[in-house]
Amino acid sequence: MRDDIQSFLNYLMVEKGFSENTTEAYENDLRQMMTFADKEAAKSGKIPGWENFTRQTMLAYMLDLKERNYAITTVVRKMAAAKSFFNFMVAEGKLKENPTENISTPKVGKPLPDAISISQVRALLNQPVKSGSSEAKRDKAMLELLYASGMRVTELVNLNVLDVDLKEEFVRCFGKGRKERMIPIYPQAAQSIQEYLTEIRPNLVRAETEKALFLNRRGDRLTRQGLWQILKGYAREAGLDDVVTPHTLRHSFATHMLSGGADLRSVQELLGHANISTTQIYTHLTSEHIKRSYEKAHPRAK
């Protein structure tokens, strides 16, 4: 059974071009499902196997997730992972039918992204300088680059030194499916990166062969988790710990670009969205801002 899951994960990465993070999420969801089914099989004295996965098993699994107070979005995601896996198993000839067929999952509306205001962004970006830490210029460069480019956290930590062109003020980024895109950055972000490369990175790097742009104290490539811890610390100092998530600066970048007059297609390209409908969710935020401004300013709307 574990070999089948591994084959599916390989399929996702090689054939579908899924990222390591997405594939890892699928793996965790499928192993949780398998553990549940194994326990159910043991209760009835059955030997664990895919043949035990029936529609009733999957309904029981979904009910178990709900009873354990998983968020609706999480339940839907886990059931979607199961459905994709069983479709793969049917296609491979290892199962005759998909046990998740005709199982209705709860409908989930798309949540609005967690953007913050321009003044809040400014407060967050100013925190590293205020902290006075030895890595302050590294952290300043990272936060400026996140907001300048709208990159995903994973994309940022995967950057190499050669991916940054400070003279032309461009960054080469590899997104989902290793799709390359070139993103312009504003001068202040370029200056912050230059200061980091000149003053801080030489003190962090341990091996001349290290290609990573952003390094931790051990001289290794900074991880997503490491960046999130850094971001959380500065958010707390700025009084924003309740509203900042790893993708807050990405969401704020998109919202502020659209509010400033950028066209939807350009923002789609900058964010690396395959489908423009993914980008369109940010227009709801700008529409809400316009509506609030209208209600505040129009004499008949008060």
PDB file of C-alpha atoms in Angstrom:
ATOM      1  CA  MET A   1       0.000   0.000   0.000  1.00  0.00           C
ATOM      2  CA  ARG A   2       2.816   2.381   0.837  1.00  0.00           C
ATOM      3  CA  ASP A   3       4.451   1.584  -2.500  1.00  0.00           C
ATOM      4  CA  ASP A   4       1.232   2.573  -4.279  1.00  0.00           C
ATOM      5  CA  ILE A   5       1.175   5.896  -2.460  1.00  0.00           C
ATOM      6  CA  GLN A   6       4.812   6.492  -3.386  1.00  0.00           C
ATOM      7  CA  SER A   7       4.053   5.712  -7.035  1.00  0.00           C
ATOM      8  CA  PHE A   8       1.244   8.259  -6.936  1.00  0.00           C
ATOM      9  CA  LEU A   9       3.516  10.888  -5.368  1.00  0.00           C
ATOM     10  CA  ASN A  10       6.125  10.275  -8.062  1.00  0.00           C
ATOM     11  CA  TYR A  11       3.384  10.706 -10.666  1.00  0.00           C
ATOM     12  CA  LEU A  12       2.387  14.049  -9.145  1.00  0.00           C
ATOM     13  CA  MET A  13       5.944  15.369  -9.212  1.00  0.00           C
ATOM     14  CA  VAL A  14       7.128  13.957 -12.539  1.00  0.00           C
ATOM     15  CA  GLU A  15       3.984  13.913 -14.662  1.00  0.00           C
ATOM     16  CA  LYS A  16       1.950  16.734 -13.124  1.00  0.00           C
ATOM     17  CA  GLY A  17       4.852  18.968 -12.120  1.00  0.00           C
ATOM     18  CA  PHE A  18       3.600  19.441  -8.548  1.00  0.00           C
ATOM     19  CA  SER A  19       5.952  21.131  -6.088  1.00  0.00           C
ATOM     20  CA  GLU A  20       7.626  19.262  -3.254  1.00  0.00           C
ATOM     21  CA  ASN A  21       5.433  21.066  -0.720  1.00  0.00           C
ATOM     22  CA  THR A  22       2.189  20.146  -2.489  1.00  0.00           C
ATOM     23  CA  THR A  23       3.311  16.541  -2.897  1.00  0.00           C
ATOM     24  CA  GLU A  24       4.201  16.373   0.789  1.00  0.00           C
ATOM     25  CA  ALA A  25       0.706  17.610   1.693  1.00  0.00           C
ATOM     26  CA  TYR A  26      -0.812  14.844  -0.461  1.00  0.00           C
ATOM     27  CA  GLU A  27       1.397  12.284   1.254  1.00  0.00           C
ATOM     28  CA  ASN A  28       0.338  13.385   4.743  1.00  0.00           C
ATOM     29  CA  ASP A  29      -3.354  13.307   3.800  1.00  0.00           C
ATOM     30  CA  LEU A  30      -3.120   9.849   2.201  1.00  0.00           C
ATOM     31  CA  ARG A  31      -1.198   8.335   5.101  1.00  0.00           C
ATOM     32  CA  GLN A  32      -3.817   9.657   7.507  1.00  0.00           C
ATOM     33  CA  MET A  33      -6.547   8.087   5.371  1.00  0.00           C
ATOM     34  CA  MET A  34      -4.651   4.784   5.236  1.00  0.00           C
ATOM     35  CA  THR A  35      -4.190   4.740   9.029  1.00  0.00           C
ATOM     36  CA  PHE A  36      -7.929   5.259   9.521  1.00  0.00           C
ATOM     37  CA  ALA A  37      -8.823   2.477   7.073  1.00  0.00           C
ATOM     38  CA  ASP A  38      -6.334   0.074   8.662  1.00  0.00           C
ATOM     39  CA  LYS A  39      -7.938   0.607  12.066  1.00  0.00           C
ATOM     40  CA  GLU A  40     -11.400   0.061  10.595  1.00  0.00           C
ATOM     41  CA  ALA A  41     -10.215  -3.164   8.929  1.00  0.00           C
ATOM     42  CA  ALA A  42      -8.671  -4.394  12.187  1.00  0.00           C
ATOM     43  CA  LYS A  43     -11.979  -3.905  13.995  1.00  0.00           C
ATOM     44  CA  SER A  44     -13.666  -6.352  11.626  1.00  0.00           C
ATOM     45  CA  GLY A  45     -10.726  -8.756  11.464  1.00  0.00           C
ATOM     46  CA  LYS A  46      -9.817  -7.916   7.861  1.00  0.00           C
ATOM     47  CA  ILE A  47      -6.325  -7.759   6.405  1.00  0.00           C
ATOM     48  CA  PRO A  48      -5.402  -4.167   5.463  1.00  0.00           C
ATOM     49  CA  GLY A  49      -5.640  -3.541   1.725  1.00  0.00           C
ATOM     50  CA  TRP A  50      -7.134  -1.235  -0.878  1.00  0.00           C
ATOM     51  CA  GLU A  51      -9.999  -3.677  -1.395  1.00  0.00           C
ATOM     52  CA  ASN A  52     -11.291  -2.593   2.019  1.00  0.00           C
ATOM     53  CA  PHE A  53     -11.781   0.967   0.773  1.00  0.00           C
ATOM     54  CA  THR A  54     -15.471   1.186  -0.038  1.00  0.00           C
ATOM     55  CA  ARG A  55     -17.840   4.100  -0.313  1.00  0.00           C
ATOM     56  CA  GLN A  56     -18.901   3.366   3.268  1.00  0.00           C
ATOM     57  CA  THR A  57     -15.268   3.489   4.414  1.00  0.00           C
ATOM     58  CA  MET A  58     -14.744   6.889   2.822  1.00  0.00           C
ATOM     59  CA  LEU A  59     -17.999   8.252   4.245  1.00  0.00           C
ATOM     60  CA  ALA A  60     -16.888   7.055   7.687  1.00  0.00           C
ATOM     61  CA  TYR A  61     -13.496   8.706   7.149  1.00  0.00           C
ATOM     62  CA  MET A  62     -15.101  12.024   6.222  1.00  0.00           C
ATOM     63  CA  LEU A  63     -17.374  11.826   9.269  1.00  0.00           C
ATOM     64  CA  ASP A  64     -14.360  11.051  11.475  1.00  0.00           C
ATOM     65  CA  LEU A  65     -12.579  14.164  10.202  1.00  0.00           C
ATOM     66  CA  LYS A  66     -15.626  16.304  10.978  1.00  0.00           C
ATOM     67  CA  GLU A  67     -15.994  14.799  14.465  1.00  0.00           C
ATOM     68  CA  ARG A  68     -12.357  15.617  15.153  1.00  0.00           C
ATOM     69  CA  ASN A  69     -13.188  19.266  14.417  1.00  0.00           C
ATOM     70  CA  TYR A  70     -11.113  19.650  11.272  1.00  0.00           C
ATOM     71  CA  ALA A  71     -11.984  22.817   9.369  1.00  0.00           C
ATOM     72  CA  ILE A  72     -14.332  22.305   6.424  1.00  0.00           C
ATOM     73  CA  THR A  73     -11.589  23.442   4.049  1.00  0.00           C
ATOM     74  CA  THR A  74      -9.273  20.761   5.462  1.00  0.00           C
ATOM     75  CA  VAL A  75     -11.913  18.034   5.120  1.00  0.00           C
ATOM     76  CA  VAL A  76     -12.529  19.030   1.504  1.00  0.00           C
ATOM     77  CA  ARG A  77      -8.789  19.027   0.772  1.00  0.00           C
ATOM     78  CA  LYS A  78      -8.245  15.590   2.296  1.00  0.00           C
ATOM     79  CA  MET A  79     -11.170  14.113   0.380  1.00  0.00           C
ATOM     80  CA  ALA A  80      -9.889  15.701  -2.837  1.00  0.00           C
ATOM     81  CA  ALA A  81      -6.491  14.085  -2.241  1.00  0.00           C
ATOM     82  CA  ALA A  82      -8.193  10.718  -1.740  1.00  0.00           C
ATOM     83  CA  LYS A  83     -10.232  11.118  -4.923  1.00  0.00           C
ATOM     84  CA  SER A  84      -7.139  11.964  -6.983  1.00  0.00           C
ATOM     85  CA  PHE A  85      -5.274   8.984  -5.568  1.00  0.00           C
ATOM     86  CA  PHE A  86      -8.060   6.511  -6.273  1.00  0.00           C
ATOM     87  CA  ASN A  87      -8.465   7.873  -9.806  1.00  0.00           C
ATOM     88  CA  PHE A  88      -4.772   7.097 -10.263  1.00  0.00           C
ATOM     89  CA  MET A  89      -5.246   3.581  -8.866  1.00  0.00           C
ATOM     90  CA  VAL A  90      -8.144   2.920 -11.260  1.00  0.00           C
ATOM     91  CA  ALA A  91      -6.098   4.224 -14.199  1.00  0.00           C
ATOM     92  CA  GLU A  92      -3.236   1.915 -13.184  1.00  0.00           C
ATOM     93  CA  GLY A  93      -5.602  -1.057 -13.082  1.00  0.00           C
ATOM     94  CA  LYS A  94      -5.108  -1.654  -9.358  1.00  0.00           C
ATOM     95  CA  LEU A  95      -8.707  -0.834  -8.448  1.00  0.00           C
ATOM     96  CA  LYS A  96     -11.918  -1.392 -10.371  1.00  0.00           C
ATOM     97  CA  GLU A  97     -13.681   1.724  -9.116  1.00  0.00           C
ATOM     98  CA  ASN A  98     -13.066   4.874  -7.134  1.00  0.00           C
ATOM     99  CA  PRO A  99     -14.654   4.578  -3.648  1.00  0.00           C
ATOM    100  CA  THR A 100     -15.004   8.364  -3.408  1.00  0.00           C
ATOM    101  CA  GLU A 101     -17.277   8.593  -6.458  1.00  0.00           C
ATOM    102  CA  ASN A 102     -20.673  10.143  -5.726  1.00  0.00           C
ATOM    103  CA  ILE A 103     -19.568  11.350  -2.296  1.00  0.00           C
ATOM    104  CA  SER A 104     -20.530  14.998  -1.865  1.00  0.00           C
ATOM    105  CA  THR A 105     -18.150  17.165   0.120  1.00  0.00           C
ATOM    106  CA  PRO A 106     -19.128  20.464   1.774  1.00  0.00           C
ATOM    107  CA  LYS A 107     -19.072  23.511  -0.481  1.00  0.00           C
ATOM    108  CA  VAL A 108     -16.355  25.960   0.407  1.00  0.00           C
ATOM    109  CA  GLY A 109     -16.322  29.562  -0.719  1.00  0.00           C
ATOM    110  CA  LYS A 110     -12.964  31.070  -1.619  1.00  0.00           C
ATOM    111  CA  PRO A 111     -11.657  33.021   1.382  1.00  0.00           C
ATOM    112  CA  LEU A 112     -10.401  36.516   0.713  1.00  0.00           C
ATOM    113  CA  PRO A 113      -6.598  36.787   0.915  1.00  0.00           C
ATOM    114  CA  ASP A 114      -5.094  38.300   4.045  1.00  0.00           C
ATOM    115  CA  ALA A 115      -3.823  41.645   2.714  1.00  0.00           C
ATOM    116  CA  ILE A 116      -2.762  44.455   5.037  1.00  0.00           C
ATOM    117  CA  SER A 117      -2.748  48.207   4.435  1.00  0.00           C
ATOM    118  CA  ILE A 118       0.156  50.166   2.937  1.00  0.00           C
ATOM    119  CA  SER A 119       0.883  51.783   6.318  1.00  0.00           C
ATOM    120  CA  GLN A 120       0.935  48.348   7.973  1.00  0.00           C
ATOM    121  CA  VAL A 121       3.331  47.066   5.303  1.00  0.00           C
ATOM    122  CA  ARG A 122       5.562  50.075   5.959  1.00  0.00           C
ATOM    123  CA  ALA A 123       5.543  49.346   9.694  1.00  0.00           C
ATOM    124  CA  LEU A 124       6.447  45.694   9.075  1.00  0.00           C
ATOM    125  CA  LEU A 125       9.275  46.512   6.647  1.00  0.00           C
ATOM    126  CA  ASN A 126      10.775  48.990   9.131  1.00  0.00           C
ATOM    127  CA  GLN A 127      11.008  46.468  11.977  1.00  0.00           C
ATOM    128  CA  PRO A 128      14.342  44.816  11.037  1.00  0.00           C
ATOM    129  CA  VAL A 129      16.173  48.165  11.197  1.00  0.00           C
ATOM    130  CA  LYS A 130      14.616  48.897  14.597  1.00  0.00           C
ATOM    131  CA  SER A 131      15.639  45.483  15.954  1.00  0.00           C
ATOM    132  CA  GLY A 132      19.361  46.148  15.602  1.00  0.00           C
ATOM    133  CA  SER A 133      20.092  42.418  15.201  1.00  0.00           C
ATOM    134  CA  SER A 134      23.164  41.191  13.321  1.00  0.00           C
ATOM    135  CA  GLU A 135      20.883  39.748  10.625  1.00  0.00           C
ATOM    136  CA  ALA A 136      18.746  42.903  10.359  1.00  0.00           C
ATOM    137  CA  LYS A 137      19.931  43.756   6.846  1.00  0.00           C
ATOM    138  CA  ARG A 138      19.272  40.205   5.667  1.00  0.00           C
ATOM    139  CA  ASP A 139      15.775  40.313   7.111  1.00  0.00           C
ATOM    140  CA  LYS A 140      15.136  43.774   5.658  1.00  0.00           C
ATOM    141  CA  ALA A 141      16.209  42.501   2.217  1.00  0.00           C
ATOM    142  CA  MET A 142      13.904  39.476   2.471  1.00  0.00           C
ATOM    143  CA  LEU A 143      10.840  41.458   3.522  1.00  0.00           C
ATOM    144  CA  GLU A 144      11.454  44.161   0.919  1.00  0.00           C
ATOM    145  CA  LEU A 145      11.857  41.505  -1.777  1.00  0.00           C
ATOM    146  CA  LEU A 146       8.671  39.682  -0.748  1.00  0.00           C
ATOM    147  CA  TYR A 147       6.659  42.885  -1.040  1.00  0.00           C
ATOM    148  CA  ALA A 148       8.483  44.129  -4.145  1.00  0.00           C
ATOM    149  CA  SER A 149       7.927  40.921  -6.097  1.00  0.00           C
ATOM    150  CA  GLY A 150       4.837  39.216  -4.684  1.00  0.00           C
ATOM    151  CA  MET A 151       6.778  35.955  -4.591  1.00  0.00           C
ATOM    152  CA  ARG A 152       5.667  32.930  -2.613  1.00  0.00           C
ATOM    153  CA  VAL A 153       7.765  32.230   0.493  1.00  0.00           C
ATOM    154  CA  THR A 154       9.014  28.982  -1.054  1.00  0.00           C
ATOM    155  CA  GLU A 155      10.077  30.820  -4.197  1.00  0.00           C
ATOM    156  CA  LEU A 156      12.030  33.350  -2.163  1.00  0.00           C
ATOM    157  CA  VAL A 157      14.000  30.834  -0.100  1.00  0.00           C
ATOM    158  CA  ASN A 158      14.802  28.902  -3.292  1.00  0.00           C
ATOM    159  CA  LEU A 159      16.466  31.934  -4.888  1.00  0.00           C
ATOM    160  CA  ASN A 160      20.166  31.758  -5.710  1.00  0.00           C
ATOM    161  CA  VAL A 161      22.543  34.722  -5.827  1.00  0.00           C
ATOM    162  CA  LEU A 162      22.668  34.559  -9.630  1.00  0.00           C
ATOM    163  CA  ASP A 163      18.873  34.885  -9.837  1.00  0.00           C
ATOM    164  CA  VAL A 164      19.111  38.534  -8.801  1.00  0.00           C
ATOM    165  CA  ASP A 165      20.088  41.270 -11.272  1.00  0.00           C
ATOM    166  CA  LEU A 166      20.469  44.381  -9.131  1.00  0.00           C
ATOM    167  CA  LYS A 167      21.704  46.588 -11.973  1.00  0.00           C
ATOM    168  CA  GLU A 168      18.568  45.994 -14.053  1.00  0.00           C
ATOM    169  CA  GLU A 169      16.426  45.529 -10.901  1.00  0.00           C
ATOM    170  CA  PHE A 170      14.986  42.156 -11.884  1.00  0.00           C
ATOM    171  CA  VAL A 171      14.665  38.821 -10.090  1.00  0.00           C
ATOM    172  CA  ARG A 172      14.403  35.452 -11.833  1.00  0.00           C
ATOM    173  CA  CYS A 173      11.927  33.250 -10.017  1.00  0.00           C
ATOM    174  CA  PHE A 174      10.916  29.616 -10.484  1.00  0.00           C
ATOM    175  CA  GLY A 175       7.305  28.985  -9.530  1.00  0.00           C
ATOM    176  CA  LYS A 176       5.026  25.967  -9.490  1.00  0.00           C
ATOM    177  CA  GLY A 177       6.051  23.340 -12.012  1.00  0.00           C
ATOM    178  CA  ARG A 178       9.464  25.045 -12.278  1.00  0.00           C
ATOM    179  CA  LYS A 179       7.902  27.726 -14.470  1.00  0.00           C
ATOM    180  CA  GLU A 180      10.313  30.644 -14.813  1.00  0.00           C
ATOM    181  CA  ARG A 181       9.281  34.276 -14.614  1.00  0.00           C
ATOM    182  CA  MET A 182      11.182  37.573 -14.464  1.00  0.00           C
ATOM    183  CA  ILE A 183       9.933  40.046 -11.865  1.00  0.00           C
ATOM    184  CA  PRO A 184      10.934  43.724 -11.642  1.00  0.00           C
ATOM    185  CA  ILE A 185      11.701  45.113  -8.185  1.00  0.00           C
ATOM    186  CA  TYR A 186      11.724  48.678  -6.897  1.00  0.00           C
ATOM    187  CA  PRO A 187      15.039  50.500  -6.160  1.00  0.00           C
ATOM    188  CA  GLN A 188      14.738  50.345  -2.364  1.00  0.00           C
ATOM    189  CA  ALA A 189      14.421  46.551  -2.489  1.00  0.00           C
ATOM    190  CA  ALA A 190      17.446  46.320  -4.782  1.00  0.00           C
ATOM    191  CA  GLN A 191      19.438  48.533  -2.410  1.00  0.00           C
ATOM    192  CA  SER A 192      18.476  46.387   0.600  1.00  0.00           C
ATOM    193  CA  ILE A 193      19.592  43.229  -1.220  1.00  0.00           C
ATOM    194  CA  GLN A 194      22.873  44.905  -2.223  1.00  0.00           C
ATOM    195  CA  GLU A 195      23.596  45.875   1.389  1.00  0.00           C
ATOM    196  CA  TYR A 196      22.869  42.323   2.521  1.00  0.00           C
ATOM    197  CA  LEU A 197      25.131  40.817  -0.158  1.00  0.00           C
ATOM    198  CA  THR A 198      27.944  43.226   0.666  1.00  0.00           C
ATOM    199  CA  GLU A 199      27.790  43.408   4.451  1.00  0.00           C
ATOM    200  CA  ILE A 200      25.992  40.340   5.836  1.00  0.00           C
ATOM    201  CA  ARG A 201      26.102  37.332   3.508  1.00  0.00           C
ATOM    202  CA  PRO A 202      29.943  37.127   3.462  1.00  0.00           C
ATOM    203  CA  ASN A 203      29.833  36.629   7.249  1.00  0.00           C
ATOM    204  CA  LEU A 204      27.179  33.910   7.018  1.00  0.00           C
ATOM    205  CA  VAL A 205      28.478  31.826   4.114  1.00  0.00           C
ATOM    206  CA  ARG A 206      30.558  28.759   5.052  1.00  0.00           C
ATOM    207  CA  ALA A 207      31.262  27.202   1.662  1.00  0.00           C
ATOM    208  CA  GLU A 208      32.370  29.037  -1.472  1.00  0.00           C
ATOM    209  CA  THR A 209      30.108  26.743  -3.492  1.00  0.00           C
ATOM    210  CA  GLU A 210      26.956  27.875  -1.634  1.00  0.00           C
ATOM    211  CA  LYS A 211      24.549  29.317  -4.218  1.00  0.00           C
ATOM    212  CA  ALA A 212      21.618  30.259  -1.966  1.00  0.00           C
ATOM    213  CA  LEU A 213      20.782  33.952  -1.773  1.00  0.00           C
ATOM    214  CA  PHE A 214      19.448  33.970   1.776  1.00  0.00           C
ATOM    215  CA  LEU A 215      21.390  32.066   4.438  1.00  0.00           C
ATOM    216  CA  ASN A 216      20.772  31.195   8.073  1.00  0.00           C
ATOM    217  CA  ARG A 217      23.309  31.515  10.889  1.00  0.00           C
ATOM    218  CA  ARG A 218      24.808  28.109  10.029  1.00  0.00           C
ATOM    219  CA  GLY A 219      25.513  29.230   6.490  1.00  0.00           C
ATOM    220  CA  ASP A 220      22.826  27.010   4.989  1.00  0.00           C
ATOM    221  CA  ARG A 221      19.928  28.003   2.756  1.00  0.00           C
ATOM    222  CA  LEU A 222      17.189  29.567   4.877  1.00  0.00           C
ATOM    223  CA  THR A 223      14.106  27.344   5.091  1.00  0.00           C
ATOM    224  CA  ARG A 224      10.430  28.260   4.773  1.00  0.00           C
ATOM    225  CA  GLN A 225      10.017  27.560   8.468  1.00  0.00           C
ATOM    226  CA  GLY A 226      12.991  29.764   9.308  1.00  0.00           C
ATOM    227  CA  LEU A 227      11.615  32.647   7.274  1.00  0.00           C
ATOM    228  CA  TRP A 228       8.185  32.250   8.864  1.00  0.00           C
ATOM    229  CA  GLN A 229       9.695  32.453  12.356  1.00  0.00           C
ATOM    230  CA  ILE A 230      11.543  35.630  11.380  1.00  0.00           C
ATOM    231  CA  LEU A 231       8.407  37.148   9.849  1.00  0.00           C
ATOM    232  CA  LYS A 232       6.313  36.256  12.908  1.00  0.00           C
ATOM    233  CA  GLY A 233       8.807  37.991  15.184  1.00  0.00           C
ATOM    234  CA  TYR A 234       8.700  41.237  13.234  1.00  0.00           C
ATOM    235  CA  ALA A 235       4.910  41.059  12.881  1.00  0.00           C
ATOM    236  CA  ARG A 236       4.647  40.769  16.657  1.00  0.00           C
ATOM    237  CA  GLU A 237       6.885  43.809  17.151  1.00  0.00           C
ATOM    238  CA  ALA A 238       4.789  45.778  14.649  1.00  0.00           C
ATOM    239  CA  GLY A 239       1.556  44.781  16.411  1.00  0.00           C
ATOM    240  CA  LEU A 240       0.463  42.718  13.411  1.00  0.00           C
ATOM    241  CA  ASP A 241       0.903  39.167  14.699  1.00  0.00           C
ATOM    242  CA  ASP A 242      -2.845  38.495  14.472  1.00  0.00           C
ATOM    243  CA  VAL A 243      -3.095  39.418  10.786  1.00  0.00           C
ATOM    244  CA  VAL A 244       0.227  38.379   9.222  1.00  0.00           C
ATOM    245  CA  THR A 245       0.691  34.953   7.600  1.00  0.00           C
ATOM    246  CA  PRO A 246       3.539  33.646   5.403  1.00  0.00           C
ATOM    247  CA  HIS A 247       1.747  34.943   2.283  1.00  0.00           C
ATOM    248  CA  THR A 248       0.553  38.295   3.648  1.00  0.00           C
ATOM    249  CA  LEU A 249       3.112  40.346   1.714  1.00  0.00           C
ATOM    250  CA  ARG A 250       2.266  38.451  -1.498  1.00  0.00           C
ATOM    251  CA  HIS A 251      -1.434  39.146  -1.033  1.00  0.00           C
ATOM    252  CA  SER A 252      -0.747  42.776  -0.121  1.00  0.00           C
ATOM    253  CA  PHE A 253       1.461  43.183  -3.201  1.00  0.00           C
ATOM    254  CA  ALA A 254      -1.361  42.000  -5.481  1.00  0.00           C
ATOM    255  CA  THR A 255      -4.039  44.080  -3.772  1.00  0.00           C
ATOM    256  CA  HIS A 256      -1.963  47.266  -3.752  1.00  0.00           C
ATOM    257  CA  MET A 257      -0.901  46.806  -7.385  1.00  0.00           C
ATOM    258  CA  LEU A 258      -4.519  46.483  -8.513  1.00  0.00           C
ATOM    259  CA  SER A 259      -5.600  49.401  -6.308  1.00  0.00           C
ATOM    260  CA  GLY A 260      -2.831  51.464  -7.904  1.00  0.00           C
ATOM    261  CA  GLY A 261      -4.130  50.811 -11.398  1.00  0.00           C
ATOM    262  CA  ALA A 262      -2.172  47.745 -12.568  1.00  0.00           C
ATOM    263  CA  ASP A 263      -4.067  45.593 -15.060  1.00  0.00           C
ATOM    264  CA  LEU A 264      -5.183  42.113 -14.070  1.00  0.00           C
ATOM    265  CA  ARG A 265      -3.102  40.294 -16.705  1.00  0.00           C
ATOM    266  CA  SER A 266       0.121  41.953 -15.552  1.00  0.00           C
ATOM    267  CA  VAL A 267      -0.553  41.032 -11.925  1.00  0.00           C
ATOM    268  CA  GLN A 268      -1.351  37.471 -13.023  1.00  0.00           C
ATOM    269  CA  GLU A 269       2.060  37.247 -14.726  1.00  0.00           C
ATOM    270  CA  LEU A 270       3.880  38.732 -11.739  1.00  0.00           C
ATOM    271  CA  LEU A 271       2.222  36.309  -9.308  1.00  0.00           C
ATOM    272  CA  GLY A 272       2.775  33.311 -11.577  1.00  0.00           C
ATOM    273  CA  HIS A 273      -0.894  32.309 -11.629  1.00  0.00           C
ATOM    274  CA  ALA A 274      -1.729  29.796 -14.347  1.00  0.00           C
ATOM    275  CA  ASN A 275      -5.380  30.868 -14.366  1.00  0.00           C
ATOM    276  CA  ILE A 276      -6.552  34.476 -14.238  1.00  0.00           C
ATOM    277  CA  SER A 277      -9.523  33.454 -12.069  1.00  0.00           C
ATOM    278  CA  THR A 278      -7.029  32.913  -9.232  1.00  0.00           C
ATOM    279  CA  THR A 279      -5.877  36.514  -9.598  1.00  0.00           C
ATOM    280  CA  GLN A 280      -9.417  37.883  -9.822  1.00  0.00           C
ATOM    281  CA  ILE A 281     -10.049  37.201  -6.135  1.00  0.00           C
ATOM    282  CA  TYR A 282      -7.896  40.250  -5.367  1.00  0.00           C
ATOM    283  CA  THR A 283     -10.321  42.477  -7.263  1.00  0.00           C
ATOM    284  CA  HIS A 284     -12.877  41.749  -4.530  1.00  0.00           C
ATOM    285  CA  LEU A 285     -10.546  43.349  -2.004  1.00  0.00           C
ATOM    286  CA  THR A 286     -10.063  46.485  -4.093  1.00  0.00           C
ATOM    287  CA  SER A 287     -13.831  46.656  -4.703  1.00  0.00           C
ATOM    288  CA  GLU A 288     -14.442  46.477  -0.957  1.00  0.00           C
ATOM    289  CA  HIS A 289     -11.942  49.301  -0.435  1.00  0.00           C
ATOM    290  CA  ILE A 290     -13.714  51.421  -3.068  1.00  0.00           C
ATOM    291  CA  LYS A 291     -17.080  50.721  -1.456  1.00  0.00           C
ATOM    292  CA  ARG A 292     -15.822  51.721   2.016  1.00  0.00           C
ATOM    293  CA  SER A 293     -14.358  54.938   0.587  1.00  0.00           C
ATOM    294  CA  TYR A 294     -17.653  55.667  -1.168  1.00  0.00           C
ATOM    295  CA  GLU A 295     -19.706  55.092   1.980  1.00  0.00           C
ATOM    296  CA  LYS A 296     -17.337  57.263   3.975  1.00  0.00           C
ATOM    297  CA  ALA A 297     -17.263  60.151   1.494  1.00  0.00           C
ATOM    298  CA  HIS A 298     -20.651  60.295  -0.242  1.00  0.00           C
ATOM    299  CA  PRO A 299     -23.115  62.526   1.649  1.00  0.00           C
ATOM    300  CA  ARG A 300     -26.074  60.283   0.835  1.00  0.00           C
ATOM    301  CA  ALA A 301     -24.249  57.099   1.820  1.00  0.00           C
ATOM    302  CA  LYS A 302     -23.680  58.146   5.426  1.00  0.00           C
TER     303      LYS A 302
END
